PDB file of C-alpha atoms in Angstrom:
ATOM      1  CA  GLY D   1      -2.671 -20.408   5.192  1.00  0.00           C
ATOM      2  CA  LEU D   2       0.358 -20.822   3.002  1.00  0.00           C
ATOM      3  CA  GLY D   3       1.233 -23.996   1.177  1.00  0.00           C
ATOM      4  CA  GLU D   4       4.137 -26.210   2.231  1.00  0.00           C
ATOM      5  CA  GLY D   5       7.439 -24.372   1.652  1.00  0.00           C
ATOM      6  CA  ASP D   6       5.697 -21.125   0.643  1.00  0.00           C
ATOM      7  CA  ALA D   7       6.390 -17.725   2.198  1.00  0.00           C
ATOM      8  CA  VAL D   8       5.112 -14.158   1.852  1.00  0.00           C
ATOM      9  CA  LYS D   9       7.562 -12.086  -0.188  1.00  0.00           C
ATOM     10  CA  HIS D  10       5.649  -8.866  -0.913  1.00  0.00           C
ATOM     11  CA  LEU D  11       2.977  -6.984   1.004  1.00  0.00           C
ATOM     12  CA  PHE D  12       1.501  -3.709  -0.193  1.00  0.00           C
ATOM     13  CA  MET D  13      -1.713  -1.720  -0.048  1.00  0.00           C
ATOM     14  CA  CYS D  14      -3.296   0.160  -2.908  1.00  0.00           C
ATOM     15  CA  SER D  15      -6.542   1.421  -4.395  1.00  0.00           C
ATOM     16  CA  GLY D  16      -8.413  -0.643  -6.967  1.00  0.00           C
ATOM     17  CA  HIS D  17      -7.621   1.989  -9.598  1.00  0.00           C
ATOM     18  CA  ASP D  18      -3.865   2.017  -8.910  1.00  0.00           C
ATOM     19  CA  THR D  19      -1.496   0.428 -11.380  1.00  0.00           C
ATOM     20  CA  VAL D  20       0.623  -2.394  -9.985  1.00  0.00           C
ATOM     21  CA  LEU D  21       4.053  -2.841 -11.573  1.00  0.00           C
ATOM     22  CA  PHE D  22       5.572  -6.332 -11.476  1.00  0.00           C
ATOM     23  CA  ILE D  23       9.312  -6.380 -12.245  1.00  0.00           C
ATOM     24  CA  THR D  24      10.955  -9.750 -12.902  1.00  0.00           C
ATOM     25  CA  ASP D  25      14.453 -10.936 -12.067  1.00  0.00           C
ATOM     26  CA  LYS D  26      15.254 -10.513 -15.800  1.00  0.00           C
ATOM     27  CA  GLY D  27      14.439  -6.794 -15.619  1.00  0.00           C
ATOM     28  CA  VAL D  28      11.095  -6.878 -17.441  1.00  0.00           C
ATOM     29  CA  ALA D  29       8.244  -4.747 -16.083  1.00  0.00           C
ATOM     30  CA  HIS D  30       4.597  -5.754 -16.426  1.00  0.00           C
ATOM     31  CA  ALA D  31       1.603  -3.653 -15.374  1.00  0.00           C
ATOM     32  CA  ARG D  32      -1.926  -4.474 -14.280  1.00  0.00           C
ATOM     33  CA  LYS D  33      -4.649  -2.375 -12.762  1.00  0.00           C
ATOM     34  CA  ALA D  34      -5.233  -3.494  -9.165  1.00  0.00           C
ATOM     35  CA  TYR D  35      -8.876  -4.324  -9.912  1.00  0.00           C
ATOM     36  CA  GLU D  36      -7.662  -6.861 -12.546  1.00  0.00           C
ATOM     37  CA  ILE D  37      -5.903  -8.899  -9.854  1.00  0.00           C
ATOM     38  CA  PRO D  38      -8.265 -11.562  -8.449  1.00  0.00           C
ATOM     39  CA  SER D  39      -9.598 -10.885  -4.974  1.00  0.00           C
ATOM     40  CA  LEU D  40      -9.718 -13.994  -2.796  1.00  0.00           C
ATOM     41  CA  GLY D  41     -10.996 -14.957   0.633  1.00  0.00           C
ATOM     42  CA  ARG D  42      -8.771 -15.235   3.690  1.00  0.00           C
ATOM     43  CA  THR D  43      -8.465 -19.019   3.437  1.00  0.00           C
ATOM     44  CA  ALA D  44      -7.654 -19.093  -0.302  1.00  0.00           C
ATOM     45  CA  LYS D  45      -4.225 -20.254  -1.489  1.00  0.00           C
ATOM     46  CA  GLY D  46      -3.853 -17.402  -4.003  1.00  0.00           C
ATOM     47  CA  THR D  47      -3.463 -17.111  -7.768  1.00  0.00           C
ATOM     48  CA  PRO D  48      -0.216 -17.998  -9.587  1.00  0.00           C
ATOM     49  CA  LEU D  49       1.436 -14.915 -11.090  1.00  0.00           C
ATOM     50  CA  GLN D  50       1.618 -16.696 -14.460  1.00  0.00           C
ATOM     51  CA  GLN D  51      -2.178 -16.289 -14.593  1.00  0.00           C
ATOM     52  CA  ILE D  52      -1.911 -12.523 -13.990  1.00  0.00           C
ATOM     53  CA  ILE D  53       1.133 -11.516 -16.060  1.00  0.00           C
ATOM     54  CA  PRO D  54       2.891 -13.271 -18.975  1.00  0.00           C
ATOM     55  CA  ILE D  55       6.012 -14.691 -17.336  1.00  0.00           C
ATOM     56  CA  THR D  56       7.744 -18.010 -17.801  1.00  0.00           C
ATOM     57  CA  PRO D  57       7.992 -20.519 -14.928  1.00  0.00           C
ATOM     58  CA  SER D  58      11.731 -19.738 -14.679  1.00  0.00           C
ATOM     59  CA  GLU D  59      11.101 -15.991 -14.138  1.00  0.00           C
ATOM     60  CA  LYS D  60      10.565 -14.666 -10.642  1.00  0.00           C
ATOM     61  CA  VAL D  61       8.924 -11.387  -9.705  1.00  0.00           C
ATOM     62  CA  GLN D  62      11.449  -9.471  -7.605  1.00  0.00           C
ATOM     63  CA  GLY D  63       9.611  -6.177  -7.276  1.00  0.00           C
ATOM     64  CA  ILE D  64       5.941  -5.275  -6.909  1.00  0.00           C
ATOM     65  CA  VAL D  65       5.307  -1.544  -6.909  1.00  0.00           C
ATOM     66  CA  PRO D  66       1.825  -0.002  -6.526  1.00  0.00           C
ATOM     67  CA  VAL D  67       1.506   3.317  -8.384  1.00  0.00           C
ATOM     68  CA  SER D  68      -1.288   5.830  -7.760  1.00  0.00           C
ATOM     69  CA  GLY D  69      -0.065   8.253 -10.417  1.00  0.00           C
ATOM     70  CA  PHE D  70       2.822   8.505 -12.848  1.00  0.00           C
ATOM     71  CA  ASP D  71       3.931  11.962 -11.773  1.00  0.00           C
ATOM     72  CA  GLU D  72       6.976  13.896 -12.954  1.00  0.00           C
ATOM     73  CA  ASN D  73       8.775  13.893  -9.588  1.00  0.00           C
ATOM     74  CA  THR D  74       8.817  10.139  -8.938  1.00  0.00           C
ATOM     75  CA  ASP D  75      11.372   7.626 -10.201  1.00  0.00           C
ATOM     76  CA  LEU D  76      11.587   3.844 -10.197  1.00  0.00           C
ATOM     77  CA  LEU D  77      14.790   2.647  -8.540  1.00  0.00           C
ATOM     78  CA  LEU D  78      16.067  -0.780  -9.622  1.00  0.00           C
ATOM     79  CA  LEU D  79      18.863  -2.703  -7.868  1.00  0.00           C
ATOM     80  CA  THR D  80      20.618  -5.835  -9.156  1.00  0.00           C
ATOM     81  CA  ARG D  81      22.366  -8.547  -7.123  1.00  0.00           C
ATOM     82  CA  LYS D  82      25.761  -7.354  -8.378  1.00  0.00           C
ATOM     83  CA  GLY D  83      25.062  -3.838  -7.102  1.00  0.00           C
ATOM     84  CA  TRP D  84      24.007  -2.033 -10.279  1.00  0.00           C
ATOM     85  CA  VAL D  85      21.477   0.706  -9.616  1.00  0.00           C
ATOM     86  CA  LYS D  86      19.227   2.304 -12.233  1.00  0.00           C
ATOM     87  CA  LYS D  87      16.859   5.195 -11.635  1.00  0.00           C
ATOM     88  CA  THR D  88      14.216   5.797 -14.327  1.00  0.00           C
ATOM     89  CA  PRO D  89      11.376   8.335 -14.347  1.00  0.00           C
ATOM     90  CA  LEU D  90       8.204   6.533 -13.282  1.00  0.00           C
ATOM     91  CA  LYS D  91       6.289   8.096 -16.179  1.00  0.00           C
ATOM     92  CA  ALA D  92       8.304   5.830 -18.542  1.00  0.00           C
ATOM     93  CA  PHE D  93       6.197   2.940 -17.177  1.00  0.00           C
ATOM     94  CA  ALA D  94       2.799   4.599 -17.701  1.00  0.00           C
ATOM     95  CA  LYS D  95       2.003   2.638 -20.876  1.00  0.00           C
ATOM     96  CA  ILE D  96       3.432  -0.869 -20.841  1.00  0.00           C
ATOM     97  CA  GLN D  97       2.519  -3.267 -23.655  1.00  0.00           C
ATOM     98  CA  SER D  98       1.023  -6.654 -22.735  1.00  0.00           C
ATOM     99  CA  ARG D  99       4.379  -8.406 -23.364  1.00  0.00           C
ATOM    100  CA  GLY D 100       6.114  -6.112 -20.867  1.00  0.00           C
ATOM    101  CA  LEU D 101       8.812  -3.443 -21.003  1.00  0.00           C
ATOM    102  CA  THR D 102      12.531  -3.906 -20.397  1.00  0.00           C
ATOM    103  CA  ALA D 103      13.129  -1.774 -17.305  1.00  0.00           C
ATOM    104  CA  ILE D 104      16.819  -2.653 -16.961  1.00  0.00           C
ATOM    105  CA  ASN D 105      19.228  -4.683 -19.070  1.00  0.00           C
ATOM    106  CA  ILE D 106      20.557  -7.495 -16.906  1.00  0.00           C
ATOM    107  CA  GLU D 107      24.033  -8.904 -17.602  1.00  0.00           C
ATOM    108  CA  ASN D 108      24.678 -12.658 -17.616  1.00  0.00           C
ATOM    109  CA  GLY D 109      25.085 -13.928 -14.075  1.00  0.00           C
ATOM    110  CA  ASP D 110      23.163 -11.005 -12.579  1.00  0.00           C
ATOM    111  CA  SER D 111      19.471 -10.555 -11.718  1.00  0.00           C
ATOM    112  CA  LEU D 112      17.168  -7.891 -10.372  1.00  0.00           C
ATOM    113  CA  LEU D 113      17.074  -7.835  -6.586  1.00  0.00           C
ATOM    114  CA  ASN D 114      14.462  -5.193  -5.824  1.00  0.00           C
ATOM    115  CA  ALA D 115      12.508  -2.192  -7.086  1.00  0.00           C
ATOM    116  CA  HIS D 116      11.095   0.842  -5.260  1.00  0.00           C
ATOM    117  CA  THR D 117       9.779   4.283  -6.057  1.00  0.00           C
ATOM    118  CA  CYS D 118      11.755   7.320  -4.943  1.00  0.00           C
ATOM    119  CA  THR D 119      12.009  11.080  -5.405  1.00  0.00           C
ATOM    120  CA  ASP D 120      14.986  13.426  -5.671  1.00  0.00           C
ATOM    121  CA  THR D 121      14.625  14.328  -1.990  1.00  0.00           C
ATOM    122  CA  ASP D 122      14.828  10.706  -0.764  1.00  0.00           C
ATOM    123  CA  THR D 123      17.973   9.272   0.766  1.00  0.00           C
ATOM    124  CA  ILE D 124      18.726   5.779  -0.504  1.00  0.00           C
ATOM    125  CA  VAL D 125      20.534   3.322   1.755  1.00  0.00           C
ATOM    126  CA  ILE D 126      21.720  -0.040   0.445  1.00  0.00           C
ATOM    127  CA  GLY D 127      23.042  -2.666   2.871  1.00  0.00           C
ATOM    128  CA  THR D 128      24.894  -5.907   2.196  1.00  0.00           C
ATOM    129  CA  ARG D 129      25.376  -9.058   4.291  1.00  0.00           C
ATOM    130  CA  LYS D 130      29.072  -8.342   4.786  1.00  0.00           C
ATOM    131  CA  GLY D 131      28.493  -4.654   5.500  1.00  0.00           C
TER     132      GLY D 131
END
């Protein structure tokens, strides 16, 4: 089960050879192969992300994106809390250094809200609380 006050934020499925992109609220992308992420039993509490990717305790992972291949027709779509949207070719994230890669420059007072893959044929819908 989950610890007191904890909640599931991301759920995804992937192959062990997929690359998993972790994008923080500060707009920094980190990458790990799925087989590098510890596999735990059903009753385990999990592994802190700070043990998987080099983030500070104040950083939060806002997007987790599994990637099977960095093909030419797929983009990474990034959305900030203030409504800024950035679309970058996914292949730009194929080789990320261990310290990470700045995926989007975040202004003061803003933070990354979410990240998803998309193609040119996808329709993107963004909703707000106030409509």
